[in-house]
């Protein structure tokens, strides 16, 4: 196994840590990375249960005892009640003997940087299309270099809708972005600083409160952020530049290490605690280890890897999590190549398409180990323009699922803005499922592109109809939208002249038909739609034909 050269950085410091580092190691002991799972959260949390127990911090007394036993703490994750860190392999038995420790799991090593693959080949420029004839116009000048990519997934029409309602794109929405740091000297980010729009930041790698600077230099984080927050009219304009941002550095651009996944999990906890409504993640974890040490497919079940568990935890707390599925598809490992945290449930794992709408060959594939379709949907990301963070106004093309995910996140931000949770109707999961249900292959999803190409405008229309309005008489031929079925077997629809509710058809988000029958409600006089098969609470696509005059 190759020696690991990651420089130690800790999120915790103090006299107990200094004592632990001074402990002598056994002769010939090897320094290893390990996860320690704790049995509980200490006496102070004994009366807590459920979500309150999950949200309680890891016991400080337990952390001190781990350090005193020779464990150098890297990250403590409260939702999972786990701690990652480093110790001599000769001291594993000491940790396992502690009464509050449930398990100690050793992690394999990372491979050298020389194992990384070549850069991705460029793809042709995305095609242009005619501007929409309806709604407030957003010109090519406004979107600058992003225009073709945004048009191709319906995002221009969606932003027209936002503008038509008198809203600044992204205003009022908190967005978390996790990446390798943010060198934001490019003029496309000037408005972020002018507006004070960066409301939280943290560098988990360096253990400092600053992850952002206004310098120039290579910055994956700046490039992905530009697709959402860029604001340089005529050059480059992101989808939601008036949002507020939480920017977290979780990747070390100089070294590769397992601890980076731990940092991402910790950042997701902080994002949820800080009120994030959407999270954009252009990171992935599974490969680039020693040949025999990469995470096995069995771990890609959404419930094993710490970043995946954290992504699900954030989703449970109302965050719409968008994650790139990874760039491993062309390596042909003989099994699905999805990565963490894209294997998580209740998030949007994003695959990548080229200019023709075809899956790029290196886009990772599903399904998850427990059989869920992955990716959830796909977007353009092969050779797309982003801010060149080494310049003040430059734009260059980048490729990878890293650059497909922020487009989906930008669309999610706009939908969250149009359909706020405060309405009492729309949760982040409603928006997620609407995006899946309206993508190009929703009727026949697969594990190459998921539900297919994102269609932002169609998702907005679906959400628009998800609460049946008082009158649908203006619809020319039929009404197609989304129906929210909560637990129970009946969905009540208001009677509306001109609609033949008895002919309603319903599909689930995988495109499978749901047989229904319509009955007149003895209580409301409206129509009750009774399905013969509903698999719990969720969102379903509904089509109601107009009756003949």
Short mmCIF file of C-alpha atoms in Angstrom, two decimals:
data_model
loop_
_atom_site.label_atom_id
_atom_site.label_comp_id
_atom_site.label_asym_id
_atom_site.label_seq_id
_atom_site.Cartn_x
_atom_site.Cartn_y
_atom_site.Cartn_z
CA UNK A 1 0.00 0.00 0.00
CA UNK A 2 1.31 3.42 -0.89
CA UNK A 3 2.17 5.82 1.94
CA UNK A 4 -0.39 8.54 2.57
CA UNK A 5 0.96 12.09 2.41
CA UNK A 6 -2.09 14.15 3.36
CA UNK A 7 -1.06 16.95 5.77
CA UNK A 8 -2.98 16.62 9.02
CA UNK A 9 -5.49 19.37 9.72
CA UNK A 10 -7.98 19.08 12.56
CA UNK A 11 -11.31 20.72 13.30
CA UNK A 12 -10.66 20.41 17.00
CA UNK A 13 -7.73 21.57 19.06
CA UNK A 14 -6.82 21.71 22.73
CA UNK A 15 -4.69 20.31 25.46
CA UNK A 16 -6.22 16.84 25.17
CA UNK A 17 -5.24 16.68 21.51
CA UNK A 18 -1.70 17.74 22.33
CA UNK A 19 -1.59 14.95 24.92
CA UNK A 20 -2.84 12.41 22.40
CA UNK A 21 -0.22 13.34 19.84
CA UNK A 22 2.43 12.89 22.48
CA UNK A 23 1.40 9.28 23.16
CA UNK A 24 4.13 6.88 22.10
CA UNK A 25 3.24 4.50 19.28
CA UNK A 26 4.26 0.88 19.13
CA UNK A 27 7.40 0.04 17.23
CA UNK A 28 6.58 -0.43 13.55
CA UNK A 29 3.02 0.96 13.99
CA UNK A 30 1.34 2.30 10.88
CA UNK A 31 -0.72 5.49 10.84
CA UNK A 32 -4.24 4.68 9.60
CA UNK A 33 -7.48 6.55 8.86
CA UNK A 34 -10.52 5.28 10.74
CA UNK A 35 -14.18 6.01 11.39
CA UNK A 36 -15.36 5.64 14.98
CA UNK A 37 -19.08 5.13 15.53
CA UNK A 38 -20.32 6.11 18.99
CA UNK A 39 -23.04 4.29 20.96
CA UNK A 40 -24.83 7.42 22.18
CA UNK A 41 -24.37 11.14 22.71
CA UNK A 42 -23.65 11.08 26.40
CA UNK A 43 -25.73 11.75 29.52
CA UNK A 44 -26.69 15.28 28.43
CA UNK A 45 -28.66 13.87 25.48
CA UNK A 46 -30.18 10.87 27.27
CA UNK A 47 -33.68 12.38 27.27
CA UNK A 48 -33.68 13.21 23.55
CA UNK A 49 -35.05 11.11 20.72
CA UNK A 50 -35.75 11.27 16.98
CA UNK A 51 -34.64 14.39 15.12
CA UNK A 52 -33.68 16.21 18.31
CA UNK A 53 -31.23 13.43 19.17
CA UNK A 54 -29.76 13.49 15.66
CA UNK A 55 -29.25 17.24 15.86
CA UNK A 56 -27.54 17.12 19.25
CA UNK A 57 -23.75 17.56 18.97
CA UNK A 58 -21.29 14.72 19.40
CA UNK A 59 -20.37 14.46 23.06
CA UNK A 60 -17.41 16.71 23.87
CA UNK A 61 -16.41 14.34 26.67
CA UNK A 62 -16.27 11.44 24.20
CA UNK A 63 -14.12 13.49 21.83
CA UNK A 64 -11.70 14.27 24.64
CA UNK A 65 -11.50 10.60 25.59
CA UNK A 66 -10.80 9.60 21.98
CA UNK A 67 -7.98 12.12 21.78
CA UNK A 68 -6.56 10.90 25.07
CA UNK A 69 -6.51 7.39 23.60
CA UNK A 70 -4.33 8.47 20.68
CA UNK A 71 -7.00 9.36 18.11
CA UNK A 72 -6.46 12.53 16.09
CA UNK A 73 -9.94 13.83 15.30
CA UNK A 74 -10.63 15.16 11.81
CA UNK A 75 -14.42 15.53 11.62
CA UNK A 76 -17.30 14.85 14.03
CA UNK A 77 -20.69 14.28 12.36
CA UNK A 78 -23.63 14.76 14.71
CA UNK A 79 -26.36 13.30 12.46
CA UNK A 80 -24.44 10.04 12.17
CA UNK A 81 -22.77 10.21 15.61
CA UNK A 82 -19.48 9.26 13.97
CA UNK A 83 -15.97 10.66 14.20
CA UNK A 84 -13.21 10.35 11.60
CA UNK A 85 -9.54 10.69 12.28
CA UNK A 86 -6.08 9.12 12.48
CA UNK A 87 -4.32 6.78 14.86
CA UNK A 88 -1.57 4.18 15.00
CA UNK A 89 -2.93 0.78 14.03
CA UNK A 90 -1.54 -0.58 17.31
CA UNK A 91 -4.14 1.53 19.18
CA UNK A 92 -7.29 0.30 17.39
CA UNK A 93 -7.96 -2.21 20.18
CA UNK A 94 -7.69 0.61 22.74
CA UNK A 95 -10.43 2.58 21.00
CA UNK A 96 -12.65 -0.47 20.59
CA UNK A 97 -12.44 -1.10 24.33
CA UNK A 98 -13.88 2.31 25.21
CA UNK A 99 -17.41 1.83 26.62
CA UNK A 100 -19.00 4.51 24.40
CA UNK A 101 -17.47 3.21 21.13
CA UNK A 102 -19.62 0.98 18.94
CA UNK A 103 -17.27 0.26 16.01
CA UNK A 104 -13.88 1.30 14.65
CA UNK A 105 -13.62 0.95 10.86
CA UNK A 106 -10.26 1.29 9.14
CA UNK A 107 -10.34 3.02 5.73
CA UNK A 108 -8.10 2.10 2.77
CA UNK A 109 -5.45 4.36 1.31
CA UNK A 110 -5.64 6.78 -1.57
CA UNK A 111 -3.65 6.26 -4.74
CA UNK A 112 -1.07 8.65 -6.09
CA UNK A 113 -2.10 11.56 -8.29
CA UNK A 114 -0.52 9.78 -11.29
CA UNK A 115 -3.47 7.39 -11.37
CA UNK A 116 -5.89 10.11 -12.46
CA UNK A 117 -7.21 9.92 -15.99
CA UNK A 118 -6.63 12.36 -18.86
CA UNK A 119 -8.63 15.55 -19.37
CA UNK A 120 -11.97 15.19 -21.10
CA UNK A 121 -12.10 15.90 -24.84
CA UNK A 122 -14.01 19.01 -25.94
CA UNK A 123 -17.48 18.72 -27.45
CA UNK A 124 -19.12 20.88 -30.13
CA UNK A 125 -20.80 24.10 -29.02
CA UNK A 126 -24.41 23.74 -27.95
CA UNK A 127 -26.96 24.67 -30.64
CA UNK A 128 -28.91 27.93 -30.56
CA UNK A 129 -32.65 28.12 -30.85
CA UNK A 130 -35.11 30.93 -31.50
CA UNK A 131 -36.13 33.00 -28.49
CA UNK A 132 -39.45 32.20 -26.83
CA UNK A 133 -42.37 34.17 -28.19
CA UNK A 134 -44.04 34.36 -24.79
CA UNK A 135 -43.19 35.95 -21.48
CA UNK A 136 -40.57 38.46 -20.49
CA UNK A 137 -37.59 38.08 -22.79
CA UNK A 138 -34.10 37.18 -21.62
CA UNK A 139 -31.71 37.95 -24.44
CA UNK A 140 -28.47 36.26 -25.40
CA UNK A 141 -26.75 39.45 -24.28
CA UNK A 142 -28.18 38.96 -20.80
CA UNK A 143 -27.02 35.37 -20.43
CA UNK A 144 -23.82 35.85 -22.37
CA UNK A 145 -21.84 32.64 -22.85
CA UNK A 146 -24.39 30.50 -21.00
CA UNK A 147 -27.28 31.19 -23.38
CA UNK A 148 -27.17 28.03 -25.56
CA UNK A 149 -26.83 25.63 -22.61
CA UNK A 150 -29.59 27.32 -20.65
CA UNK A 151 -31.90 27.39 -23.66
CA UNK A 152 -31.35 23.69 -24.32
CA UNK A 153 -32.79 22.67 -20.94
CA UNK A 154 -35.65 25.18 -20.79
CA UNK A 155 -33.92 27.38 -18.22
CA UNK A 156 -34.30 30.56 -20.28
CA UNK A 157 -38.08 30.14 -20.36
CA UNK A 158 -38.04 29.47 -16.62
CA UNK A 159 -36.07 32.61 -15.90
CA UNK A 160 -38.48 34.51 -18.17
CA UNK A 161 -41.25 33.30 -15.88
CA UNK A 162 -39.39 34.51 -12.80
CA UNK A 163 -38.80 37.92 -14.40
CA UNK A 164 -42.42 38.07 -15.56
CA UNK A 165 -43.54 37.84 -11.94
CA UNK A 166 -41.36 40.78 -11.01
CA UNK A 167 -38.75 38.71 -9.18
CA UNK A 168 -34.96 39.01 -9.31
CA UNK A 169 -33.60 35.55 -10.19
CA UNK A 170 -32.69 33.72 -7.01
CA UNK A 171 -33.66 36.49 -4.60
CA UNK A 172 -34.52 35.22 -1.14
CA UNK A 173 -33.06 31.72 -1.66
CA UNK A 174 -30.08 30.41 0.34
CA UNK A 175 -27.73 28.26 -1.71
CA UNK A 176 -24.86 26.13 -0.36
CA UNK A 177 -21.96 25.28 -2.67
CA UNK A 178 -19.23 22.84 -1.60
CA UNK A 179 -16.02 22.70 -3.62
CA UNK A 180 -12.25 23.13 -3.58
CA UNK A 181 -12.25 26.80 -2.57
CA UNK A 182 -13.40 30.02 -4.15
CA UNK A 183 -10.98 32.45 -5.79
CA UNK A 184 -13.49 35.10 -6.83
CA UNK A 185 -11.40 37.83 -8.44
CA UNK A 186 -13.40 37.53 -11.68
CA UNK A 187 -15.73 40.49 -12.25
CA UNK A 188 -18.69 38.12 -12.58
CA UNK A 189 -18.57 37.83 -8.78
CA UNK A 190 -18.31 41.54 -7.93
CA UNK A 191 -22.00 41.77 -7.16
CA UNK A 192 -21.72 39.03 -4.54
CA UNK A 193 -19.43 41.23 -2.51
CA UNK A 194 -21.31 44.46 -3.27
CA UNK A 195 -24.57 42.90 -2.02
CA UNK A 196 -23.03 41.07 0.93
CA UNK A 197 -24.51 37.93 -0.59
CA UNK A 198 -21.99 35.48 0.91
CA UNK A 199 -23.71 34.96 4.24
CA UNK A 200 -21.68 31.99 5.48
CA UNK A 201 -18.34 30.42 4.62
CA UNK A 202 -15.95 27.92 6.13
CA UNK A 203 -12.73 26.26 5.05
CA UNK A 204 -12.99 22.70 6.37
CA UNK A 205 -9.59 21.81 4.92
CA UNK A 206 -7.67 24.61 6.61
CA UNK A 207 -10.00 24.83 9.63
CA UNK A 208 -10.55 28.55 9.18
CA UNK A 209 -13.60 30.78 8.85
CA UNK A 210 -12.61 31.98 5.38
CA UNK A 211 -13.11 29.93 2.20
CA UNK A 212 -13.44 32.89 -0.18
CA UNK A 213 -10.99 35.46 -1.48
CA UNK A 214 -10.92 37.92 -4.36
CA UNK A 215 -7.74 36.60 -5.90
CA UNK A 216 -7.14 35.04 -9.33
CA UNK A 217 -6.11 31.45 -9.88
CA UNK A 218 -7.27 27.97 -10.74
CA UNK A 219 -10.52 27.40 -8.86
CA UNK A 220 -12.97 24.63 -9.66
CA UNK A 221 -15.30 26.17 -7.07
CA UNK A 222 -15.33 29.56 -8.81
CA UNK A 223 -16.08 27.98 -12.18
CA UNK A 224 -19.01 25.90 -10.93
CA UNK A 225 -20.33 28.82 -8.88
CA UNK A 226 -20.30 31.06 -11.96
CA UNK A 227 -23.06 28.97 -13.53
CA UNK A 228 -25.36 29.96 -10.68
CA UNK A 229 -24.04 33.26 -9.33
CA UNK A 230 -22.12 34.81 -12.25
CA UNK A 231 -23.27 38.36 -12.98
CA UNK A 232 -21.39 40.07 -15.80
CA UNK A 233 -23.94 41.20 -18.41
CA UNK A 234 -22.93 40.55 -21.98
CA UNK A 235 -20.24 38.09 -20.91
CA UNK A 236 -21.57 35.57 -18.42
CA UNK A 237 -24.71 35.54 -16.30
CA UNK A 238 -25.69 32.66 -14.05
CA UNK A 239 -29.19 31.37 -13.51
CA UNK A 240 -29.74 32.77 -10.02
CA UNK A 241 -27.30 35.64 -9.40
CA UNK A 242 -29.51 37.32 -6.78
CA UNK A 243 -29.51 34.38 -4.39
CA UNK A 244 -27.51 34.42 -1.17
CA UNK A 245 -24.69 31.92 -0.78
CA UNK A 246 -23.02 29.65 1.74
CA UNK A 247 -19.61 28.69 0.36
CA UNK A 248 -17.67 25.81 1.89
CA UNK A 249 -14.22 24.55 0.98
CA UNK A 250 -14.18 20.78 1.45
CA UNK A 251 -11.58 19.73 -1.14
CA UNK A 252 -7.81 20.18 -0.97
CA UNK A 253 -6.71 21.06 -4.48
CA UNK A 254 -3.12 20.00 -3.72
CA UNK A 255 -3.79 16.55 -2.26
CA UNK A 256 -6.37 13.77 -2.48
CA UNK A 257 -7.55 12.25 0.78
CA UNK A 258 -10.42 10.33 2.34
CA UNK A 259 -10.90 13.13 4.82
CA UNK A 260 -12.34 15.27 2.01
CA UNK A 261 -15.50 13.16 2.01
CA UNK A 262 -15.72 13.71 5.75
CA UNK A 263 -15.45 17.45 5.19
CA UNK A 264 -18.28 17.33 2.66
CA UNK A 265 -20.50 15.53 5.16
CA UNK A 266 -19.70 18.14 7.79
CA UNK A 267 -20.43 20.94 5.30
CA UNK A 268 -23.86 19.47 4.55
CA UNK A 269 -24.65 19.54 8.26
CA UNK A 270 -23.55 23.16 8.49
CA UNK A 271 -25.53 24.07 5.37
CA UNK A 272 -28.75 22.62 6.78
CA UNK A 273 -28.14 24.31 10.13
CA UNK A 274 -27.59 27.62 8.29
CA UNK A 275 -30.89 27.49 6.43
CA UNK A 276 -29.73 26.36 2.99
CA UNK A 277 -32.63 25.60 0.66
CA UNK A 278 -30.57 24.24 -2.25
CA UNK A 279 -27.11 22.63 -2.20
CA UNK A 280 -24.91 22.21 -5.28
CA UNK A 281 -22.17 19.56 -5.06
CA UNK A 282 -19.69 19.01 -7.90
CA UNK A 283 -17.65 16.39 -6.05
CA UNK A 284 -17.62 12.61 -5.95
CA UNK A 285 -15.95 9.79 -4.02
CA UNK A 286 -15.30 6.17 -4.84
CA UNK A 287 -12.35 5.60 -7.19
CA UNK A 288 -8.76 6.85 -7.60
CA UNK A 289 -7.60 4.63 -4.74
CA UNK A 290 -5.25 1.69 -4.79
CA UNK A 291 -6.64 -0.88 -7.24
CA UNK A 292 -7.84 -3.19 -4.50
CA UNK A 293 -9.03 -0.43 -2.19
CA UNK A 294 -11.70 1.62 -3.97
CA UNK A 295 -15.14 1.61 -2.42
CA UNK A 296 -16.97 -1.56 -3.54
CA UNK A 297 -20.26 -1.33 -5.37
CA UNK A 298 -22.05 -2.73 -2.31
CA UNK A 299 -21.32 0.56 -0.52
CA UNK A 300 -23.15 2.57 -3.19
CA UNK A 301 -26.52 2.02 -1.51
CA UNK A 302 -27.04 5.56 -0.25
CA UNK A 303 -26.78 4.47 3.38
CA UNK A 304 -23.10 3.61 3.85
CA UNK A 305 -20.79 6.42 2.75
CA UNK A 306 -20.70 9.38 5.18
CA UNK A 307 -21.30 11.96 2.44
CA UNK A 308 -24.31 10.01 1.17
CA UNK A 309 -25.84 9.70 4.63
CA UNK A 310 -25.27 13.42 5.13
CA UNK A 311 -26.88 14.24 1.78
CA UNK A 312 -29.97 12.25 2.77
CA UNK A 313 -29.95 13.96 6.16
CA UNK A 314 -29.90 17.38 4.50
CA UNK A 315 -32.74 16.33 2.19
CA UNK A 316 -34.78 15.22 5.21
CA UNK A 317 -34.30 18.71 6.61
CA UNK A 318 -35.70 20.41 3.52
CA UNK A 319 -32.53 21.01 1.48
CA UNK A 320 -32.81 20.22 -2.22
CA UNK A 321 -29.45 18.50 -2.76
CA UNK A 322 -28.03 18.37 -6.31
CA UNK A 323 -24.90 16.27 -6.86
CA UNK A 324 -22.83 15.30 -9.89
CA UNK A 325 -22.86 11.52 -10.42
CA UNK A 326 -19.16 11.30 -11.31
CA UNK A 327 -16.94 10.97 -14.38
CA UNK A 328 -16.09 7.27 -14.15
CA UNK A 329 -18.40 5.81 -16.80
CA UNK A 330 -15.73 5.24 -19.44
CA UNK A 331 -13.46 3.22 -17.16
CA UNK A 332 -15.62 0.06 -17.48
CA UNK A 333 -15.12 -1.40 -14.07
CA UNK A 334 -17.62 -4.17 -14.84
CA UNK A 335 -20.22 -2.76 -12.49
CA UNK A 336 -22.20 0.49 -12.17
CA UNK A 337 -19.83 3.40 -11.66
CA UNK A 338 -21.87 5.89 -9.63
CA UNK A 339 -20.10 7.61 -6.77
CA UNK A 340 -20.94 9.04 -3.35
CA UNK A 341 -22.90 11.12 -2.49
CA UNK A 342 -24.86 10.70 -5.75
CA UNK A 343 -26.05 7.28 -4.56
CA UNK A 344 -28.14 8.95 -1.84
CA UNK A 345 -31.90 8.76 -1.87
CA UNK A 346 -34.13 11.88 -2.10
CA UNK A 347 -31.50 13.97 -3.91
CA UNK A 348 -30.89 14.77 -7.57
CA UNK A 349 -27.88 12.90 -8.97
CA UNK A 350 -26.98 14.52 -12.30
CA UNK A 351 -25.49 12.86 -15.37
CA UNK A 352 -24.00 14.67 -18.36
CA UNK A 353 -25.07 15.16 -21.98
CA UNK A 354 -23.17 16.47 -24.98
CA UNK A 355 -24.39 19.11 -27.43
CA UNK A 356 -26.59 16.63 -29.28
CA UNK A 357 -28.33 15.52 -26.10
CA UNK A 358 -26.46 12.19 -26.01
CA UNK A 359 -24.90 10.89 -22.81
CA UNK A 360 -21.20 11.67 -22.60
CA UNK A 361 -19.40 8.35 -22.38
CA UNK A 362 -17.60 9.14 -19.14
CA UNK A 363 -20.77 10.02 -17.21
CA UNK A 364 -21.05 7.52 -14.36
CA UNK A 365 -23.85 4.96 -14.39
CA UNK A 366 -26.31 3.35 -12.01
CA UNK A 367 -28.25 1.78 -10.56
CA UNK A 368 -27.51 2.21 -6.89
CA UNK A 369 -26.68 -1.05 -5.16
CA UNK A 370 -30.20 -1.28 -3.74
CA UNK A 371 -31.69 -0.97 -7.23
CA UNK A 372 -32.68 2.69 -7.55
CA UNK A 373 -32.27 4.33 -10.97
CA UNK A 374 -29.24 6.63 -11.10
CA UNK A 375 -28.62 9.27 -12.30
CA UNK A 376 -31.95 10.91 -11.50
CA UNK A 377 -31.72 13.14 -14.58
CA UNK A 378 -29.12 14.66 -16.90
CA UNK A 379 -28.07 18.05 -18.20
CA UNK A 380 -25.50 19.56 -20.54
CA UNK A 381 -21.96 19.71 -19.27
CA UNK A 382 -19.63 18.63 -22.08
CA UNK A 383 -17.63 21.68 -23.06
CA UNK A 384 -19.71 24.42 -21.47
CA UNK A 385 -18.54 28.00 -20.86
CA UNK A 386 -17.73 29.03 -17.31
CA UNK A 387 -15.80 31.85 -15.67
CA UNK A 388 -12.03 31.58 -16.04
CA UNK A 389 -11.03 32.42 -12.45
CA UNK A 390 -7.46 33.20 -13.48
CA UNK A 391 -8.72 36.29 -15.33
CA UNK A 392 -10.96 39.25 -14.58
CA UNK A 393 -13.42 38.77 -17.46
CA UNK A 394 -12.37 35.60 -19.28
CA UNK A 395 -14.60 32.65 -20.16
CA UNK A 396 -13.44 29.17 -21.12
CA UNK A 397 -15.00 25.76 -21.73
CA UNK A 398 -15.01 23.02 -19.11
CA UNK A 399 -16.38 19.47 -19.19
CA UNK A 400 -17.57 17.01 -16.60
CA UNK A 401 -20.58 16.20 -14.47
CA UNK A 402 -19.24 18.96 -12.21
CA UNK A 403 -20.63 21.43 -14.72
CA UNK A 404 -23.97 19.70 -15.31
CA UNK A 405 -24.99 19.73 -11.64
CA UNK A 406 -24.90 23.54 -11.12
CA UNK A 407 -27.33 24.04 -14.02
CA UNK A 408 -29.82 21.69 -12.36
CA UNK A 409 -29.18 23.46 -9.04
CA UNK A 410 -29.80 26.84 -10.69
CA UNK A 411 -33.12 25.60 -12.05
CA UNK A 412 -34.03 24.23 -8.61
CA UNK A 413 -33.30 27.64 -7.08
CA UNK A 414 -35.68 29.37 -9.49
CA UNK A 415 -38.42 26.80 -8.87
CA UNK A 416 -37.93 27.14 -5.11
CA UNK A 417 -38.31 30.90 -5.58
CA UNK A 418 -41.53 30.56 -7.62
CA UNK A 419 -43.01 27.89 -5.35
CA UNK A 420 -41.85 28.64 -1.81
CA UNK A 421 -42.14 26.20 1.02
CA UNK A 422 -43.97 28.88 2.98
CA UNK A 423 -46.97 28.28 0.70
CA UNK A 424 -47.63 25.16 2.73
CA UNK A 425 -47.81 23.07 -0.44
CA UNK A 426 -44.39 22.75 -2.03
CA UNK A 427 -41.54 20.99 -0.27
CA UNK A 428 -38.10 20.49 -1.80
CA UNK A 429 -39.17 16.94 -2.63
CA UNK A 430 -42.10 18.18 -4.70
CA UNK A 431 -39.68 20.25 -6.77
CA UNK A 432 -37.25 17.34 -7.08
CA UNK A 433 -39.95 14.97 -8.26
CA UNK A 434 -41.39 17.53 -10.68
CA UNK A 435 -37.96 17.83 -12.29
CA UNK A 436 -37.72 14.05 -12.61
CA UNK A 437 -41.29 13.61 -13.84
CA UNK A 438 -40.86 16.13 -16.67
CA UNK A 439 -37.40 15.16 -17.93
CA UNK A 440 -37.16 13.79 -21.47
CA UNK A 441 -37.12 10.06 -20.58
CA UNK A 442 -39.45 10.12 -17.57
CA UNK A 443 -41.70 7.50 -19.17
CA UNK A 444 -38.77 5.12 -19.71
CA UNK A 445 -35.87 6.00 -17.39
CA UNK A 446 -32.61 4.08 -17.51
CA UNK A 447 -29.30 3.96 -15.68
CA UNK A 448 -27.42 5.91 -18.35
CA UNK A 449 -29.24 9.25 -18.25
CA UNK A 450 -31.87 8.56 -15.59
CA UNK A 451 -35.10 10.35 -16.42
CA UNK A 452 -33.26 12.05 -19.25
CA UNK A 453 -32.59 15.65 -20.19
CA UNK A 454 -33.73 18.33 -17.78
CA UNK A 455 -36.75 20.37 -18.92
CA UNK A 456 -36.95 23.34 -16.58
CA UNK A 457 -39.95 24.96 -18.26
CA UNK A 458 -41.98 21.74 -18.14
CA UNK A 459 -41.16 21.27 -14.45
CA UNK A 460 -42.48 24.75 -13.75
CA UNK A 461 -45.70 24.01 -15.60
CA UNK A 462 -46.10 20.78 -13.63
CA UNK A 463 -45.74 22.59 -10.31
CA UNK A 464 -48.11 25.30 -11.54
CA UNK A 465 -50.86 22.70 -11.94
CA UNK A 466 -50.03 20.66 -8.87
CA UNK A 467 -52.83 22.39 -6.97
CA UNK A 468 -55.92 22.22 -9.18
CA UNK A 469 -57.06 25.82 -9.80
CA UNK A 470 -60.64 27.06 -9.65
CA UNK A 471 -60.91 27.20 -13.43
CA UNK A 472 -59.00 25.44 -16.18
CA UNK A 473 -61.33 26.46 -19.01
CA UNK A 474 -58.57 28.30 -20.87
CA UNK A 475 -56.68 25.07 -21.56
CA UNK A 476 -56.96 24.38 -25.32
CA UNK A 477 -57.22 20.58 -25.36
CA UNK A 478 -56.26 19.08 -22.03
CA UNK A 479 -54.65 19.84 -18.74
CA UNK A 480 -51.43 18.12 -17.77
CA UNK A 481 -49.85 18.79 -14.42
CA UNK A 482 -48.93 17.14 -11.16
CA UNK A 483 -51.12 15.76 -8.46
CA UNK A 484 -49.87 15.57 -4.92
CA UNK A 485 -51.09 12.40 -3.23
CA UNK A 486 -50.62 12.33 0.48
CA UNK A 487 -51.01 9.21 2.57
CA UNK A 488 -54.42 7.77 1.89
CA UNK A 489 -56.19 6.62 -1.23
CA UNK A 490 -58.36 9.54 -2.36
CA UNK A 491 -57.46 12.76 -4.17
CA UNK A 492 -60.27 15.30 -4.38
CA UNK A 493 -60.48 17.58 -7.42
CA UNK A 494 -62.80 20.58 -7.72
CA UNK A 495 -65.54 20.31 -10.33
CA UNK A 496 -64.73 22.56 -13.28
CA UNK A 497 -66.88 23.18 -16.34
CA UNK A 498 -65.37 21.75 -19.52
CA UNK A 499 -63.26 19.08 -17.83
CA UNK A 500 -63.96 15.39 -18.11
CA UNK A 501 -62.55 14.20 -14.82
CA UNK A 502 -63.73 10.67 -15.48
CA UNK A 503 -61.10 10.46 -18.22
CA UNK A 504 -58.21 11.53 -15.98
CA UNK A 505 -55.00 9.55 -16.41
CA UNK A 506 -52.25 9.33 -13.82
CA UNK A 507 -48.59 8.26 -13.99
CA UNK A 508 -45.98 7.95 -11.26
CA UNK A 509 -42.59 9.61 -11.59
CA UNK A 510 -41.16 6.57 -13.39
CA UNK A 511 -43.83 6.83 -16.07
CA UNK A 512 -45.88 3.87 -14.89
CA UNK A 513 -49.63 4.25 -15.25
CA UNK A 514 -51.77 4.33 -12.11
CA UNK A 515 -55.29 2.98 -12.72
CA UNK A 516 -57.97 5.28 -11.27
CA UNK A 517 -61.69 5.76 -11.20
CA UNK A 518 -63.64 8.95 -10.59
CA UNK A 519 -66.62 9.25 -8.26
CA UNK A 520 -68.75 12.22 -7.25
CA UNK A 521 -67.96 13.25 -3.71
CA UNK A 522 -70.92 13.01 -1.38
CA UNK A 523 -69.32 15.65 0.80
CA UNK A 524 -68.09 18.37 -1.57
CA UNK A 525 -70.02 17.64 -4.75
CA UNK A 526 -66.67 17.60 -6.55
CA UNK A 527 -64.86 14.56 -7.90
CA UNK A 528 -62.86 12.04 -5.92
CA UNK A 529 -60.12 10.30 -7.88
CA UNK A 530 -59.55 6.84 -6.43
CA UNK A 531 -56.38 5.03 -7.48
CA UNK A 532 -56.13 1.27 -7.34
CA UNK A 533 -52.36 1.44 -6.75
CA UNK A 534 -50.57 4.26 -4.94
CA UNK A 535 -47.20 3.61 -3.32
CA UNK A 536 -47.41 6.12 -0.50
CA UNK A 537 -47.17 9.88 -0.40
CA UNK A 538 -45.72 11.44 -3.52
CA UNK A 539 -46.15 13.41 -6.69
CA UNK A 540 -47.92 11.94 -9.72
CA UNK A 541 -48.40 13.29 -13.22
CA UNK A 542 -52.05 13.95 -14.05
CA UNK A 543 -53.72 14.50 -17.43
CA UNK A 544 -57.35 15.61 -17.63
CA UNK A 545 -58.94 15.79 -21.11
CA UNK A 546 -61.44 18.50 -21.99
CA UNK A 547 -64.95 17.27 -22.70
CA UNK A 548 -66.33 17.84 -26.18
CA UNK A 549 -68.58 20.93 -26.56
#
